[in-house]
mmCIF file of C-alpha atoms and ligand atoms in Angstrom:
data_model
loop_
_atom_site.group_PDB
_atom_site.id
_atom_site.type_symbol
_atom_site.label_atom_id
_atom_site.label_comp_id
_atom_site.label_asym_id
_atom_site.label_seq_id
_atom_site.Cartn_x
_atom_site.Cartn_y
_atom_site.Cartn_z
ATOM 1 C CA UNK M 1 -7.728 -12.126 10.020
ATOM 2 C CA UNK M 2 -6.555 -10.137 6.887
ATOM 3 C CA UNK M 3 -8.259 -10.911 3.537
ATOM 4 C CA UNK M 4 -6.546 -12.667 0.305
ATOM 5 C CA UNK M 5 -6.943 -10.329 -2.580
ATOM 6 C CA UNK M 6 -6.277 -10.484 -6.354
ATOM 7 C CA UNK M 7 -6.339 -6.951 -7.761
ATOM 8 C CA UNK M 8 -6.515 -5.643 -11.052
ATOM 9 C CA UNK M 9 -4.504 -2.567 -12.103
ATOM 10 C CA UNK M 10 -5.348 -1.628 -15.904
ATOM 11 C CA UNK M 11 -2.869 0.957 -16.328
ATOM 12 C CA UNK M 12 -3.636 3.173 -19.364
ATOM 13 C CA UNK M 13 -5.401 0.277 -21.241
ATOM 14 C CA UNK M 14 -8.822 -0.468 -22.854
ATOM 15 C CA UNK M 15 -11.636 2.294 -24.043
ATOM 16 C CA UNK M 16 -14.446 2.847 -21.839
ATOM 17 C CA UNK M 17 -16.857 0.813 -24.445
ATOM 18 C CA UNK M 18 -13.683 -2.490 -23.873
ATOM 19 C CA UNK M 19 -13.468 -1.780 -20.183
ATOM 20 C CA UNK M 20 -17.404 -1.972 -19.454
ATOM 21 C CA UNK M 21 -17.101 -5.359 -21.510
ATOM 22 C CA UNK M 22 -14.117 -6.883 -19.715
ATOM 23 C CA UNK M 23 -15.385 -5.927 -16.075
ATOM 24 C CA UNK M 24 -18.783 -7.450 -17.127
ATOM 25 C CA UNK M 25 -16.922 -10.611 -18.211
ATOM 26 C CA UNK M 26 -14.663 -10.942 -15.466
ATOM 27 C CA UNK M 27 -17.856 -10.338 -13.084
ATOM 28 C CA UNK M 28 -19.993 -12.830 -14.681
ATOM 29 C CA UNK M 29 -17.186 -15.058 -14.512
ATOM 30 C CA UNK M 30 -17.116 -14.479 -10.654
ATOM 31 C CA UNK M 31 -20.705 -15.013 -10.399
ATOM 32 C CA UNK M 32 -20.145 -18.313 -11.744
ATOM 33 C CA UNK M 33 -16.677 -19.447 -9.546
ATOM 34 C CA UNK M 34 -16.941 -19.324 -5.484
ATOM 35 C CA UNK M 35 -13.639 -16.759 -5.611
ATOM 36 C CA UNK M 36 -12.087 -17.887 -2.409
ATOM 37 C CA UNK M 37 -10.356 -14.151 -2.378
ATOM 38 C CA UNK M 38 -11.452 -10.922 -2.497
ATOM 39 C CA UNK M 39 -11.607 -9.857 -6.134
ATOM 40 C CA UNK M 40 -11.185 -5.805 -7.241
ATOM 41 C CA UNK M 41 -10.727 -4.169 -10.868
ATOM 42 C CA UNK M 42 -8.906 -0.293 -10.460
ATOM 43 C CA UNK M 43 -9.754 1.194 -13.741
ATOM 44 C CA UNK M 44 -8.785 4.232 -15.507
ATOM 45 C CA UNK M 45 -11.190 7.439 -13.546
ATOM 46 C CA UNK M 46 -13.381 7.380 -17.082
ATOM 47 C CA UNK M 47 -14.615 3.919 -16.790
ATOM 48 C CA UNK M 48 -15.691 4.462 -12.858
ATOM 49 C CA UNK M 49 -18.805 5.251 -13.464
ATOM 50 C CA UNK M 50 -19.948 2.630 -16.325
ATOM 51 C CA UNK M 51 -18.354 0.067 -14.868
ATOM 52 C CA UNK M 52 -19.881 0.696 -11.430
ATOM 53 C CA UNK M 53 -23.069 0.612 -13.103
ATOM 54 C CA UNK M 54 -22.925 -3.062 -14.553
ATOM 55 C CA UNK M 55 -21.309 -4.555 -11.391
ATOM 56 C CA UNK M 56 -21.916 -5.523 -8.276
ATOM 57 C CA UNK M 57 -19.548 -5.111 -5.350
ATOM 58 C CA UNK M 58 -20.027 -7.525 -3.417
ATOM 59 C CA UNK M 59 -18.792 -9.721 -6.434
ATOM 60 C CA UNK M 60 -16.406 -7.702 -7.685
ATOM 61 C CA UNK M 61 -14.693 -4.288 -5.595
ATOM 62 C CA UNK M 62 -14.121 -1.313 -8.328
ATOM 63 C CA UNK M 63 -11.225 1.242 -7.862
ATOM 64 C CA UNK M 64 -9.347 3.509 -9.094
ATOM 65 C CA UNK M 65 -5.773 4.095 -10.230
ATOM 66 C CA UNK M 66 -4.492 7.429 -8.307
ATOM 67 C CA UNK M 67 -6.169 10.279 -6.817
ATOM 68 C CA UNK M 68 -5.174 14.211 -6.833
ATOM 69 C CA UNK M 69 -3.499 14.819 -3.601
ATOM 70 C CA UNK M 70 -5.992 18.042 -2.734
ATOM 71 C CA UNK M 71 -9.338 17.628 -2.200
ATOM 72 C CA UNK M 72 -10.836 20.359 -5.003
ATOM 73 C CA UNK M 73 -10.039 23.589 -6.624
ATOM 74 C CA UNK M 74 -7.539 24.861 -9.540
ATOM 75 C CA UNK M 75 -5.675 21.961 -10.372
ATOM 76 C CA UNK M 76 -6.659 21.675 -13.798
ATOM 77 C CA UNK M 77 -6.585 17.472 -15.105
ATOM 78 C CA UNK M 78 -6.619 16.412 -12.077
ATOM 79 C CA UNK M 79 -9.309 14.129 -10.099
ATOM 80 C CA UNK M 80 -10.209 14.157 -6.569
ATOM 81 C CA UNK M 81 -10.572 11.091 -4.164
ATOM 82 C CA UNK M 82 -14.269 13.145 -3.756
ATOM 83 C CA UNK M 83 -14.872 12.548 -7.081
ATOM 84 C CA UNK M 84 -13.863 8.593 -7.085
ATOM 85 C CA UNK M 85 -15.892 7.973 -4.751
ATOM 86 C CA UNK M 86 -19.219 9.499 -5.876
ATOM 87 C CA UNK M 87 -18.801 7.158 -8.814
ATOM 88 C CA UNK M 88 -18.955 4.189 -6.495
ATOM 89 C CA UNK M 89 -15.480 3.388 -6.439
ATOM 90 C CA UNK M 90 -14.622 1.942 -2.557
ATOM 91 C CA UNK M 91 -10.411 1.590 -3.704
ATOM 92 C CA UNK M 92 -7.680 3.809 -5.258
ATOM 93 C CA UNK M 93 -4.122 2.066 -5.863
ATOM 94 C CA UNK M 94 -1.831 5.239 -4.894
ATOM 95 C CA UNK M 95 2.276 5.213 -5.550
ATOM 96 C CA UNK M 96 2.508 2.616 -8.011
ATOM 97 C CA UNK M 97 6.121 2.953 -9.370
ATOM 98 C CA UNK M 98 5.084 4.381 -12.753
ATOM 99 C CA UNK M 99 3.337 7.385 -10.666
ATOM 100 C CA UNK M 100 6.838 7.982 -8.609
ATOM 101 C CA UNK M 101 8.613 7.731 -11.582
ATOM 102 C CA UNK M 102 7.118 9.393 -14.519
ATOM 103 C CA UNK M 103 4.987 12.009 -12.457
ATOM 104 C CA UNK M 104 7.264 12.909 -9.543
ATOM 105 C CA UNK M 105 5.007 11.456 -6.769
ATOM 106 C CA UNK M 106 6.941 11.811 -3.514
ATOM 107 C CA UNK M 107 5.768 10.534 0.287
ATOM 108 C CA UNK M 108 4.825 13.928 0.624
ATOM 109 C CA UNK M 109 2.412 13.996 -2.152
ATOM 110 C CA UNK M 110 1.487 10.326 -1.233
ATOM 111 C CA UNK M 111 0.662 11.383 2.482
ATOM 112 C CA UNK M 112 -1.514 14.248 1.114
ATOM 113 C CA UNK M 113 -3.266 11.268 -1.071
ATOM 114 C CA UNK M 114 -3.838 8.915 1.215
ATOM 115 C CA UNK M 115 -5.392 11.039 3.614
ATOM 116 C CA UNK M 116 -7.709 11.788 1.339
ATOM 117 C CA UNK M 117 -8.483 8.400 0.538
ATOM 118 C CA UNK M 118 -8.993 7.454 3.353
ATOM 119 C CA UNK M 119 -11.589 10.941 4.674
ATOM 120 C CA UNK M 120 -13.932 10.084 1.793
ATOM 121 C CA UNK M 121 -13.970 6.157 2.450
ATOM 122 C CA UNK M 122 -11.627 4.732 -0.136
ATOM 123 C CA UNK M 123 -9.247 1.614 0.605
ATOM 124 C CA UNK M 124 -6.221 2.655 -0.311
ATOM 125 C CA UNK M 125 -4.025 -0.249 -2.003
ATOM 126 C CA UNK M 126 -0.523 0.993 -1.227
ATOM 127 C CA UNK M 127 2.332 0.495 -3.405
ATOM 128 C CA UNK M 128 6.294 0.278 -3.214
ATOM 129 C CA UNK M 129 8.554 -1.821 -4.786
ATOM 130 C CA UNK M 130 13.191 -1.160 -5.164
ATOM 131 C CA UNK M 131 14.535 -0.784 -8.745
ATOM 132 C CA UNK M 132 16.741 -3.387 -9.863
ATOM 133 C CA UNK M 133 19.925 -1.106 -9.235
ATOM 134 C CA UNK M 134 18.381 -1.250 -5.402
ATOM 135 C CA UNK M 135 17.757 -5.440 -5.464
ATOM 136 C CA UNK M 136 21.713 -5.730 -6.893
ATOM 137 C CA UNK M 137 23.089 -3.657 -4.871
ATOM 138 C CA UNK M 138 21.423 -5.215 -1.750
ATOM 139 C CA UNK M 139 19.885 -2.361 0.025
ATOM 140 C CA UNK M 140 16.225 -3.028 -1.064
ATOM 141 C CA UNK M 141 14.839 -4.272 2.220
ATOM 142 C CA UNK M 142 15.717 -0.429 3.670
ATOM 143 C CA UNK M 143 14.395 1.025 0.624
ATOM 144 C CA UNK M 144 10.803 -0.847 1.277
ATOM 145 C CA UNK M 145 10.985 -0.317 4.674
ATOM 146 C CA UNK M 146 11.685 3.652 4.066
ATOM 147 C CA UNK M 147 8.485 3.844 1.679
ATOM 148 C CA UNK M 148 6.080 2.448 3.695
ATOM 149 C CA UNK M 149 7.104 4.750 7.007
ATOM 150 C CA UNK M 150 7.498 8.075 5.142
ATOM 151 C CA UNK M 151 4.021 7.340 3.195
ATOM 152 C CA UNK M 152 2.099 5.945 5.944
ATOM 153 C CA UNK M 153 3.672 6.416 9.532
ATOM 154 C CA UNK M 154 1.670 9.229 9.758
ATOM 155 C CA UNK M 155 -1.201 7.338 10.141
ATOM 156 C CA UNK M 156 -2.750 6.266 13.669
ATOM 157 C CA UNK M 157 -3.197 2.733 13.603
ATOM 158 C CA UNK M 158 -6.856 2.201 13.163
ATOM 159 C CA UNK M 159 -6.291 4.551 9.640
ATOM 160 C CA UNK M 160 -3.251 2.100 9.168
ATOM 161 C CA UNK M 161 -5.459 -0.945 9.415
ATOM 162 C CA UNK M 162 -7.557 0.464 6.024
ATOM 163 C CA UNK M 163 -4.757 0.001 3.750
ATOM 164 C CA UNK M 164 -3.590 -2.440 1.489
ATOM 165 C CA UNK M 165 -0.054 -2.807 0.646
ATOM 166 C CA UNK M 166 1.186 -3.962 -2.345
ATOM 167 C CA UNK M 167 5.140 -4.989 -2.693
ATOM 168 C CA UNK M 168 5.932 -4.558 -6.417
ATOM 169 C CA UNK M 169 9.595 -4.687 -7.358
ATOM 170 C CA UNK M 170 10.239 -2.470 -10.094
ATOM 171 C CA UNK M 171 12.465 -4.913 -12.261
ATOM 172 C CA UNK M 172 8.965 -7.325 -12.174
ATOM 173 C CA UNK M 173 6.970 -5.437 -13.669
ATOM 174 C CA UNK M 174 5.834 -5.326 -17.294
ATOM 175 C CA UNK M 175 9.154 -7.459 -17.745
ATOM 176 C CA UNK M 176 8.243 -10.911 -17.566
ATOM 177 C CA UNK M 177 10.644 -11.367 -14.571
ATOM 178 C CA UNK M 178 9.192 -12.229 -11.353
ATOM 179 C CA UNK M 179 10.760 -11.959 -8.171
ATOM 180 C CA UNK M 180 10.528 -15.355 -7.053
ATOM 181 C CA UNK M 181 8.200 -16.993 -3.953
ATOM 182 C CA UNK M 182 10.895 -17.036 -1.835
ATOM 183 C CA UNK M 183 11.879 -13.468 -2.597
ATOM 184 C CA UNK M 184 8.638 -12.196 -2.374
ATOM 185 C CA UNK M 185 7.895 -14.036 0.778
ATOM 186 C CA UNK M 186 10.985 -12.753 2.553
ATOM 187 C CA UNK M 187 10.501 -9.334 1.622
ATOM 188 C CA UNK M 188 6.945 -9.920 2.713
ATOM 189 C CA UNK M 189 7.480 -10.942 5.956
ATOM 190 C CA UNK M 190 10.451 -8.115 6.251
ATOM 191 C CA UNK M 191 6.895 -5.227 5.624
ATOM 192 C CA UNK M 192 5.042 -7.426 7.946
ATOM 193 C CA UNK M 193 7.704 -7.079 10.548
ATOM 194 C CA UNK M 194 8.466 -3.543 9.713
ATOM 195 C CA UNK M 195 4.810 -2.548 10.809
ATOM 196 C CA UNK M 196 4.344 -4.785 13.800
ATOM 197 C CA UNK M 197 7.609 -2.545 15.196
ATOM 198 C CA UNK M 198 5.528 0.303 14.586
ATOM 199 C CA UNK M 199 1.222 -0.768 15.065
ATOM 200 C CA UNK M 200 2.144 -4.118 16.969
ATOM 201 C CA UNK M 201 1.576 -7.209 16.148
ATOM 202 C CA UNK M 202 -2.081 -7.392 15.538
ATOM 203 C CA UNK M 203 -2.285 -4.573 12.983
ATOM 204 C CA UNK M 204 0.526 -6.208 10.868
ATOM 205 C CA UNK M 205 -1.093 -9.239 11.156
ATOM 206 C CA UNK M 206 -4.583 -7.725 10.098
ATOM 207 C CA UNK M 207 -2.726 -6.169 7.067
ATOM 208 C CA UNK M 208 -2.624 -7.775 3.332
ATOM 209 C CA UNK M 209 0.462 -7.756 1.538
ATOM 210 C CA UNK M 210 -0.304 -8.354 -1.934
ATOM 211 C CA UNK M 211 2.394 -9.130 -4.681
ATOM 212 C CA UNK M 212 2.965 -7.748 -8.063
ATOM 213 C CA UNK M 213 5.044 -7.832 -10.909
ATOM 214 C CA UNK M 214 4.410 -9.876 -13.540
ATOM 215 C CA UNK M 215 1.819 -12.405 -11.651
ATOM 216 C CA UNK M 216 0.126 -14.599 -14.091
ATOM 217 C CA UNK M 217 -1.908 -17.905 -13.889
ATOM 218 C CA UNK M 218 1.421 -19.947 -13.849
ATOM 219 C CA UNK M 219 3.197 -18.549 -11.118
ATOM 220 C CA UNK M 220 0.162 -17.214 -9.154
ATOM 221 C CA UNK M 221 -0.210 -20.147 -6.470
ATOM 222 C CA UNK M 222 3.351 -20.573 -5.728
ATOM 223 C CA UNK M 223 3.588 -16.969 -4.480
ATOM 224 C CA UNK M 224 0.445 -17.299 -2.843
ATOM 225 C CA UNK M 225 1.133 -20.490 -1.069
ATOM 226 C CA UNK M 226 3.935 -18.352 0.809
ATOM 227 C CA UNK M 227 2.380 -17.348 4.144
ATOM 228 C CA UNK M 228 2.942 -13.508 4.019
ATOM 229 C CA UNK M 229 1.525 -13.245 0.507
ATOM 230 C CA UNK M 230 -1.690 -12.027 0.503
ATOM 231 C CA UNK M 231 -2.973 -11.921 -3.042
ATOM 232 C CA UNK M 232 -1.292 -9.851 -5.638
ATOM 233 C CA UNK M 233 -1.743 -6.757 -7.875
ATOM 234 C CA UNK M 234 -1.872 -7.691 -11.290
ATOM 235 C CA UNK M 235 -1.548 -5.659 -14.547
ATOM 236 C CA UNK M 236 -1.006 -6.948 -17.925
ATOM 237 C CA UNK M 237 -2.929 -10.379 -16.495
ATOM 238 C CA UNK M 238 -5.761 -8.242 -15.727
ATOM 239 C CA UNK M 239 -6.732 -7.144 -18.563
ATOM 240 C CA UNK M 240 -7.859 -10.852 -20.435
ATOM 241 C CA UNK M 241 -10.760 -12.414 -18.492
ATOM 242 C CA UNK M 242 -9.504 -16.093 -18.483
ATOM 243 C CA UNK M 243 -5.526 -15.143 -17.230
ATOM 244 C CA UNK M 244 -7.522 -12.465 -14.360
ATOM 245 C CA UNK M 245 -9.537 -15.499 -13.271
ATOM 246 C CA UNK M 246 -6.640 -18.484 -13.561
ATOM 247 C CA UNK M 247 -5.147 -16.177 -10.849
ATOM 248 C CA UNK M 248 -8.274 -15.592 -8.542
ATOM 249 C CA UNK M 249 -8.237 -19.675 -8.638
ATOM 250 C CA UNK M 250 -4.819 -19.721 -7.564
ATOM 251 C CA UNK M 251 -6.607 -19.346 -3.869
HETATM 252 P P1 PGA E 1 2.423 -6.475 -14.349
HETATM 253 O O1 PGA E 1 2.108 -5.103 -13.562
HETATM 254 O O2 PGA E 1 1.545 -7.524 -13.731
HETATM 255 O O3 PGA E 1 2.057 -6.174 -15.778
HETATM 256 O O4 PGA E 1 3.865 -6.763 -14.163
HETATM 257 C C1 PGA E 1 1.867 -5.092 -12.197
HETATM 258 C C2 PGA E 1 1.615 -3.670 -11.736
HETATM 259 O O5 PGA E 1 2.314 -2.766 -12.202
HETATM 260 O O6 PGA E 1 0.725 -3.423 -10.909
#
């Protein structure tokens, strides 16, 4: 059966000296709950390695926040999924909405990624999400649909069945507005169905859809109540210990 999961995505947030104190907090706090989820951090690519150090997986999964789509070479600033995952990293959250819209990231790109994810052992957590023109103007279960085949058709389903997805409408995120349960569940279920028509049943089944948009303790177990909910990818939450954790006890 597939796993529940609450994610953290920091975004561009905390210095590495803040981040190695706030994953050490939020994994102490772990040690001292029974999560009854599967709990990651994805931190920015400098606080891999520290943070790796005073964790431990099995407690608390570590990831990152994008990788380069090629796997080395002269592509100066960039950071290879290679590299995440010789700090210890086991996840890499690739196409979140900010990456397709302020850096250009396309399915092509995205394909290139996730391969390479995937060859050197990472989990990728999967993103797409409509903006609100797409949600208003009613064609947002296509556009969903249309990300997750042109970023990960490609795959053969046993690759398929290593990914996470994670449905984030754009107009949810960072803006206080969440998509409600019954929104997310329907568009949920709409993913769920989109890649049973391609993998079958059992793959989509296998396969956790996790929310995100402005999750936060209060509205945490309503969406995961919903039966196609899986857990949720959570950013400004994430990044104080007591909101991260009054989600993980949502489950
Ligand atoms: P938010 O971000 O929880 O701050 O809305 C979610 C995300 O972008 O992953």
């Amino acid at each position: 059966m597939r796993k529940n999961i609450v994610a953290g995505n920091w975004k561009m947030n905390t210095t590495v000296p803040e981040g190695v104190a706030l994953a050490k907090e939020v994994y102490e706090a772990l040690k001292a709950t029974k999560a009854n989820c599967d709990v990651i951090i994805c931190t920015p690519f400098t606080h891999l390695c520290p943070v790796a150090a005073v964790i431990d997986q099995n407690v608390l999964g570590l990831g990152a926040e994008n990788c380069a789509d090629h796997k080395s070479g002269a592509y100066t600033g960039e950071v290879s999924a290679p590299m995440v995952a010789s700090t210890g990293a086991k996840y890499v959250i690739l196409g979140h909405s900010e990456r397709r819209q302020y850096y250009g990231e396309t399915a092509e790109t995205l394909r290139e990624k996730v391969a390479l994810a995937l060859e050197n052992g990472l989990t990728p957590i999967f993103c797409i999400g409509e903006v609100l023109e797409q949600r208003d103007n009613g064609t947002y279960n296509e556009v969903v649909a249309k990300q997750v085949e042109e970023g990960l058709f490609n795959l053969s389903a046993e690759d398929f069945g290593k990914v996470i997805l994670a449905y984030e409408p754009v107009w949810a995120i960072g803006t206080g507005k969440t998509a409600t349960a019954d929104q997310a569940e329907d568009m949920h279920a709409h993913i769920r169905a989109t890649v049973a028509a391609k993998y079958g049943k059992e793959v989509a089944e296998n396969t956790s859809i996790l929310y995100g948009g402005s999750c936060k303790p209060s509205n945490a177990a309503e969406l995961f109540a919903k039966p196609d909910v899986d857990g949720g990818l959570i950013g400004g939450a994430a990044l104080k210990c007591a909101d991260f954790m009054g989600i993980v006890k949502a489950f």
